[in-house]
XYZ file of C-alpha atoms in Angstrom:
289
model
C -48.006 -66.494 -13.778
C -45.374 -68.648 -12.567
C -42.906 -66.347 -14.941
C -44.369 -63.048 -13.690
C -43.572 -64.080 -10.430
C -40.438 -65.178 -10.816
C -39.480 -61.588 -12.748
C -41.102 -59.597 -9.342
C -38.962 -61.703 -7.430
C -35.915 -60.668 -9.699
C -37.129 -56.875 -8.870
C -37.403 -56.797 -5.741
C -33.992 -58.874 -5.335
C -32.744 -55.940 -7.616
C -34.764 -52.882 -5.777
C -33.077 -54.189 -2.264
C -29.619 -54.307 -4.155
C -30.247 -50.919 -5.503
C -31.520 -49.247 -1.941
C -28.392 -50.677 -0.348
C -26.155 -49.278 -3.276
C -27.983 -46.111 -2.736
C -27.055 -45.679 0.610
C -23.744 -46.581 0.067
C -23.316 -43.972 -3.029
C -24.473 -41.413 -0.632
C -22.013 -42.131 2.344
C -19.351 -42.170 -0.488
C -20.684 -38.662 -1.690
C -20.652 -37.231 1.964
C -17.304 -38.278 2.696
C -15.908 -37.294 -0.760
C -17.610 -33.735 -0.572
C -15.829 -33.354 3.243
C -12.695 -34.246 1.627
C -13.438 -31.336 -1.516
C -14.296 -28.958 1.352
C -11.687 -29.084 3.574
C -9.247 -28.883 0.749
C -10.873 -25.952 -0.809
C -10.688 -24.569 2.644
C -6.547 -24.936 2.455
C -6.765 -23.809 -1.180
C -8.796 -21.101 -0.095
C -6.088 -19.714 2.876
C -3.484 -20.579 0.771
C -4.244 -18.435 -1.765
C -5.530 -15.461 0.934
C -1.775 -15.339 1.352
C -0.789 -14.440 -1.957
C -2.872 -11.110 -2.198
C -1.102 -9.469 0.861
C 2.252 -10.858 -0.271
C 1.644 -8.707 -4.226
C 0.088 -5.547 -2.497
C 3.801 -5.296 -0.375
C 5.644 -6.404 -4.011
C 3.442 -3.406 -5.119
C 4.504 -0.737 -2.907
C 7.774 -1.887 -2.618
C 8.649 -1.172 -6.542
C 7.023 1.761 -5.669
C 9.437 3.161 -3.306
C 12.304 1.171 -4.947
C 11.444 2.903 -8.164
C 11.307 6.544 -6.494
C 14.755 5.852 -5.482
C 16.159 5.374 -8.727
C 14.265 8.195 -10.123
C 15.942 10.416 -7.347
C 19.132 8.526 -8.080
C 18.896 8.906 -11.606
C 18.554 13.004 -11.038
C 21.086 13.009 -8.649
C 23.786 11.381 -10.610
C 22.722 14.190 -13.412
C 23.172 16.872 -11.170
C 26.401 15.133 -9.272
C 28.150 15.309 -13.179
C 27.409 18.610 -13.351
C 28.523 19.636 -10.322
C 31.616 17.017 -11.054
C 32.046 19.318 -14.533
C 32.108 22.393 -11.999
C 34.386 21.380 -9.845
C 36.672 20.530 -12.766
C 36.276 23.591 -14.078
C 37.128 25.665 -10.659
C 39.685 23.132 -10.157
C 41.322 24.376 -14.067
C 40.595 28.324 -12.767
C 42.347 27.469 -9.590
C 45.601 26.227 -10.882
C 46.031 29.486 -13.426
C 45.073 31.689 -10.393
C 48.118 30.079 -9.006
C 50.248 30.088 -11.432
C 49.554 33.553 -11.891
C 50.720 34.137 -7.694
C 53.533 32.270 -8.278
C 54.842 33.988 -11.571
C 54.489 37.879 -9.318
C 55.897 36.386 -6.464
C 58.822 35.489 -8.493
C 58.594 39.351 -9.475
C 58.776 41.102 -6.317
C 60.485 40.301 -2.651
C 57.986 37.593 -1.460
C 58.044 40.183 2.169
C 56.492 42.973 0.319
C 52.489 42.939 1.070
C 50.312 45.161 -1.454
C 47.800 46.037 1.626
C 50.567 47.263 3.914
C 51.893 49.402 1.428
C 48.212 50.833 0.568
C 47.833 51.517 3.870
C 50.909 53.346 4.616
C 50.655 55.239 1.570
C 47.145 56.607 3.474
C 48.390 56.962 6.494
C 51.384 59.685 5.387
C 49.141 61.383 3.151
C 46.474 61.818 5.954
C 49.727 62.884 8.408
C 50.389 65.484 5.717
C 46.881 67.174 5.177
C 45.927 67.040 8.981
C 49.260 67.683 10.804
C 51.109 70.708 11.072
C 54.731 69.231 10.357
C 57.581 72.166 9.124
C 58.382 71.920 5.406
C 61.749 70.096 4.965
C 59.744 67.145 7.182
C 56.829 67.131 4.570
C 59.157 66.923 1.734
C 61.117 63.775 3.468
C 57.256 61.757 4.191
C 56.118 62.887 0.376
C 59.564 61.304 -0.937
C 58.501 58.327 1.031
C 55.140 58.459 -0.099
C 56.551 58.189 -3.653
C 58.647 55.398 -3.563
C 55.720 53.398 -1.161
C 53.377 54.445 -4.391
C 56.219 53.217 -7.493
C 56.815 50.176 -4.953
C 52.860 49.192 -4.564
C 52.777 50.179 -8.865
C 54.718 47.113 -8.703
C 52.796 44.798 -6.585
C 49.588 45.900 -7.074
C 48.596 43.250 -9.846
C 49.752 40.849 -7.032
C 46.723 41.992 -4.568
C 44.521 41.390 -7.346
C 45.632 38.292 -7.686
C 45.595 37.607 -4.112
C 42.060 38.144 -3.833
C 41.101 36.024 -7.224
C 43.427 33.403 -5.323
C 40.981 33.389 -2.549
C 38.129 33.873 -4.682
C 38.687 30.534 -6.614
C 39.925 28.626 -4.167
C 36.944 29.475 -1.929
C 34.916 28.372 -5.313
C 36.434 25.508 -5.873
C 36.010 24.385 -1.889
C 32.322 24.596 -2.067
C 31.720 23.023 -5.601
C 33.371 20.369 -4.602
C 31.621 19.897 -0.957
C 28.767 20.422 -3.259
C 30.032 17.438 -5.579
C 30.902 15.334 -2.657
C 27.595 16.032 -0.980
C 25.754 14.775 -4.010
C 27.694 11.646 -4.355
C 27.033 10.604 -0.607
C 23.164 10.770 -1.047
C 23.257 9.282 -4.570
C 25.012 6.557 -2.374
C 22.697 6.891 0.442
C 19.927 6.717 -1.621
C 21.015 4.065 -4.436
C 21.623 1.914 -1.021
C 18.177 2.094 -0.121
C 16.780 1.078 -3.702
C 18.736 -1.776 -3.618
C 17.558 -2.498 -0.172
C 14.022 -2.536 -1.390
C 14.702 -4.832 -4.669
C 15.943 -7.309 -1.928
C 12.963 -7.060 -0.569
C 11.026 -7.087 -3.454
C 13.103 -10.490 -4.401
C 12.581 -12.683 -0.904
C 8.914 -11.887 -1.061
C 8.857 -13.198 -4.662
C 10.475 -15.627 -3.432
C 7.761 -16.543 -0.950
C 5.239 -16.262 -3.486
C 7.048 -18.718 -6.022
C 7.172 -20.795 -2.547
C 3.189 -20.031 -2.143
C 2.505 -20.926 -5.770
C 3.967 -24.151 -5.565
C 2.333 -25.470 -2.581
C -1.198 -24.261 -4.274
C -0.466 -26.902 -7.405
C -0.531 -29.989 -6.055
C -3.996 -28.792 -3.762
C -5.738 -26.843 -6.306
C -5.212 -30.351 -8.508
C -6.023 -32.645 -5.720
C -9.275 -30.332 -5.026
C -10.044 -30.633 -8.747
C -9.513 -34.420 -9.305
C -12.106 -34.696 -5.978
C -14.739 -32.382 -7.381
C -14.451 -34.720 -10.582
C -14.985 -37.848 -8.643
C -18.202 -35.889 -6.648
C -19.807 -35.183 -9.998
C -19.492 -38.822 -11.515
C -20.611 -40.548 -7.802
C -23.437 -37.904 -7.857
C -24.117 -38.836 -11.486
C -24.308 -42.528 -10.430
C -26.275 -41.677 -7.464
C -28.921 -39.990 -9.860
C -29.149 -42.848 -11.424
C -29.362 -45.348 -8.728
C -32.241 -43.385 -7.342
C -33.886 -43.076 -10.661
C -34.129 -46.988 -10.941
C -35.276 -47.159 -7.177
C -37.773 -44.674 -7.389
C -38.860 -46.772 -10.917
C -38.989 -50.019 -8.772
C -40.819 -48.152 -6.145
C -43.830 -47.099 -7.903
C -43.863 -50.629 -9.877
C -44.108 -51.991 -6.684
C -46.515 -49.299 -5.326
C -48.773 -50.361 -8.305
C -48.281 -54.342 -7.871
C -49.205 -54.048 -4.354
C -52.562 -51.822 -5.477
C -53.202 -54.474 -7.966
C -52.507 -57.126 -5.202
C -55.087 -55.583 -2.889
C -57.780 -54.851 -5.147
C -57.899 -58.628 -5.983
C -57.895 -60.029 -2.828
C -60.631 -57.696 -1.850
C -62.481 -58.563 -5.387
C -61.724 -62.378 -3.994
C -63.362 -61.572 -0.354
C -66.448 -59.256 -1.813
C -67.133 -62.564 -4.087
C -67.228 -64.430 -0.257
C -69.331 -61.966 1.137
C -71.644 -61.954 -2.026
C -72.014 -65.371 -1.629
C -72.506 -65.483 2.110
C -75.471 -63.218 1.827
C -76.822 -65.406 -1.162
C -76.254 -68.114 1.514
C -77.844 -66.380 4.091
C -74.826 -66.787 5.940
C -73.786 -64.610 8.789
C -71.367 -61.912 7.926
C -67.999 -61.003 9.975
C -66.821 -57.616 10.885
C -63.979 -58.322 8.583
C -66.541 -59.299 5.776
C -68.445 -56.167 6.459
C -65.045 -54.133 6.003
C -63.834 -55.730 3.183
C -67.499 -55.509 1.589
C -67.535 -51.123 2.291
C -63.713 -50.973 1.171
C -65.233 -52.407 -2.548
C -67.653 -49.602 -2.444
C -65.178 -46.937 -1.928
């Protein structure tokens, strides 16, 4: 008995032990899972950040990209126009060359349209004027020379107007050319505008992403240490609740012999014909029930 005692003793010395332990396991979980929270709650608006951050990378490569697309058909249709110009530029100088060489023919004075002209205006005096004979024959010997003379010069007026012609071509491929190259300019500009965009906010993500590390591991190592305190908590309140019920049942077993100890009183006060107590009475119905 004396050894039965002595191992409740031990119990209940280790059911105290394991209460207090109990309580203290669940302050410890409390405070740890406050800790988790409130860093998932920084993990949490840390990472809110990043989603923004790759929708504006997004577009931006978007536009950035349309850019160079335009750029890249620009520059195609610049080089073309670049071949054109060229091209003009080659018509240009034989159109020139061409002035130069009939100009080197003829008295530089002598203007093919004048001469045209006059030639029309005599032969109009002739058929619509009344002008006596030896007068006529004076303007038709003028007209004749004015005619060999513009025979002479007329491949120049030809070449007069292909002067213009060209040169007029040439002007406006190459405002075309020069044009094109200003908004392949204009435009490359504003791709490269966005890829430096595109580059600081990778840069703030990089930024982002390194900050997240050190919390998503710290939020990690915490949930770690929740689970193993909760583990040992589970325990802990196993063993009490163990110590409970043997305790529960020791105290039944206590009870139902002390009230086996006072029935055998009563029994024997009524053999005695000995006056019964209200506690004797009690103790004598709670054996009944």
């Amino acid at each position: 008995m004396e050894t039965e005692s002595g191992d409740l003793t031990a119990l209940r010395t280790e059911f105290d032990e394991k209460k207090k332990e109990l309580s203290k396991l669940r302050a410890q979980l409390n405070s740890l899972n406050s800790q988790k929270e409130q860093v998932y709650q920084e993990l949490r608006s840390l990472r809110n950040k990043f989603k923004p951050l790759q929708d504006q990378i997004k577009q931006l490569k978007t536009s950035r990209d349309d850019f160079t697309q335009q750029v890249k058909t620009l520059k195609e249709e610049r080089n073309q126009l670049n071949v054109a110009v060229k091209e003009k530029s080659v018509s240009k100088k034989e159109v020139d060359q061409k002035k130069k060489e009939m100009l080197e023919k003829v008295d530089s004075g002598i203007n093919p349209g004048r001469i045209k002209a006059e030639i029309h205006k005599l032969e109009e005096k002739i058929e619509t004027e009344i002008i006596p004979f030896s007068q006529e024959e004076k303007i038709r010997k003028i007209i004749k020379g004015l005619k060999a003379q513009y025979a002479q010069v007329k491949g120049l007026d030809e070449v007069w107007k292909a002067v213009n012609t060209t040169g007029a071509d040439f002007a406006e491929a190459r405002r075309k050319a020069e044009q094109s190259h200003r908004k392949v300019q204009e435009l490359a500009g504003q791709s490269q505008e966005k890829h430096t965009e595109i580059n600081k906010l990778y840069s703030e993500l990089k930024e982002l992403r390194k900050n997240e590390r050190p919390l998503a591991e710290k939020y990690l190592d915490l949930k770690a240490q929740c689970q193993q305190l909760k583990k040992s908590l589970d325990e802990t309140f196993q063993r009490v609740n163990e110590l409970s019920k043997l305790f529960t049942n020791e105290d039944q077993k206590s009870r139902k012999q002390i009230l086996r100890e006072k029935t055998s009183e009563v029994v024997e006060k009524i053999r005695k014909r000995q006056k019964l107590s209200t506690e004797d009475i009690l103790a004598f119905q709670a054996t009944e029930e």
